[in-house]
């Protein structure tokens, strides 16, 4: 009798494991499908937004003036007023760039 009960319990346990494996497999499959759907929707949304927006190209503004100013400050760490003309040139360049936008 004990052997029969053990076999019945073992079969029931195996059946329950199989049921849960199948259930997890279905859940995992559904999650993968949702992940693909979300990824696809994100890609489509991103494409739609970028097609409607004009993203300006990044432009270097006054890069020569910036390097001249940095060089001047590095060369004159104790006397930054010597860089006044270079700073004014940089300021003029920035103002000109802003006014043309």
Coordinates of C-alpha atoms in Angstrom, one line a residue:
X1 CA 0.0 0.0 0.0
X2 CA 2.8 2.4 0.9
X3 CA 4.5 1.7 -2.5
X4 CA 1.3 2.5 -4.3
X5 CA 0.8 5.7 -2.4
X6 CA 4.4 6.7 -3.2
X7 CA 3.8 6.0 -6.9
X8 CA 0.6 8.0 -6.9
X9 CA 2.3 10.9 -5.2
X10 CA 5.2 10.7 -7.6
X11 CA 2.9 10.7 -10.6
X12 CA 0.9 13.5 -9.2
X13 CA 4.0 15.5 -8.5
X14 CA 5.3 14.9 -12.1
X15 CA 2.0 15.9 -13.5
X16 CA 2.0 19.1 -11.5
X17 CA 5.6 19.9 -12.5
X18 CA 4.6 19.4 -16.1
X19 CA 1.5 21.6 -15.8
X20 CA 3.6 24.4 -14.2
X21 CA 6.4 24.1 -16.9
X22 CA 3.8 24.5 -19.6
X23 CA 2.2 27.4 -17.8
X24 CA 5.6 29.1 -17.4
X25 CA 6.4 28.5 -21.0
X26 CA 3.1 30.2 -22.1
X27 CA 3.9 33.1 -19.7
X28 CA 7.4 33.5 -21.1
X29 CA 6.2 33.3 -24.7
X30 CA 3.6 36.1 -23.9
X31 CA 6.3 38.2 -22.3
X32 CA 8.6 37.8 -25.3
X33 CA 5.7 38.8 -27.6
X34 CA 5.0 41.9 -25.5
X35 CA 8.6 42.8 -25.5
X36 CA 8.7 42.6 -29.3
X37 CA 5.5 44.7 -29.5
X38 CA 6.8 47.4 -27.2
X39 CA 10.2 47.5 -29.0
X40 CA 8.4 47.8 -32.3
X41 CA 6.1 50.5 -31.1
X42 CA 9.0 52.4 -29.6
X43 CA 10.9 52.2 -32.9
X44 CA 7.9 53.4 -34.9
X45 CA 7.2 56.2 -32.5
X46 CA 10.8 57.3 -32.6
X47 CA 10.8 57.3 -36.4
X48 CA 7.6 59.3 -36.5
X49 CA 8.9 61.9 -34.1
X50 CA 12.3 62.3 -35.8
X51 CA 10.6 62.5 -39.2
X52 CA 8.5 65.4 -38.0
X53 CA 11.2 67.3 -36.2
X54 CA 14.1 69.0 -37.8
X55 CA 17.0 68.4 -35.6
X56 CA 19.7 71.0 -36.4
X57 CA 23.2 69.8 -37.0
X58 CA 25.6 70.7 -34.2
X59 CA 27.9 73.4 -35.3
X60 CA 31.1 74.5 -33.7
X61 CA 30.7 78.1 -32.8
X62 CA 33.8 80.3 -32.4
X63 CA 36.1 77.4 -31.9
X64 CA 39.2 79.4 -32.9
X65 CA 38.2 82.1 -30.5
X66 CA 37.7 79.6 -27.7
X67 CA 41.1 78.1 -28.2
X68 CA 42.8 81.5 -28.4
X69 CA 41.1 82.6 -25.2
X70 CA 42.0 79.4 -23.3
X71 CA 45.6 79.7 -24.6
X72 CA 45.7 83.3 -23.4
X73 CA 44.4 82.4 -19.9
X74 CA 46.8 79.6 -19.6
X75 CA 49.7 81.8 -20.7
X76 CA 48.6 84.6 -18.2
X77 CA 47.2 82.9 -15.2
X78 CA 48.1 85.8 -12.9
X79 CA 47.3 88.6 -15.4
X80 CA 44.0 87.7 -17.1
X81 CA 43.4 91.3 -18.0
X82 CA 46.0 90.8 -20.7
X83 CA 43.4 88.6 -22.4
X84 CA 40.8 91.4 -22.7
X85 CA 41.1 91.8 -26.4
X86 CA 40.9 88.1 -27.0
X87 CA 37.9 87.9 -24.7
X88 CA 36.2 90.8 -26.6
X89 CA 36.9 89.0 -29.9
X90 CA 35.3 85.8 -28.5
X91 CA 32.3 87.8 -27.2
X92 CA 31.8 89.5 -30.6
X93 CA 31.9 86.1 -32.3
X94 CA 29.3 84.7 -30.0
X95 CA 27.0 87.7 -30.4
X96 CA 27.4 87.5 -34.2
X97 CA 26.5 83.8 -34.1
X98 CA 23.5 84.4 -31.9
X99 CA 22.2 87.1 -34.1
X100 CA 22.3 84.9 -37.2
X101 CA 20.2 82.2 -35.7

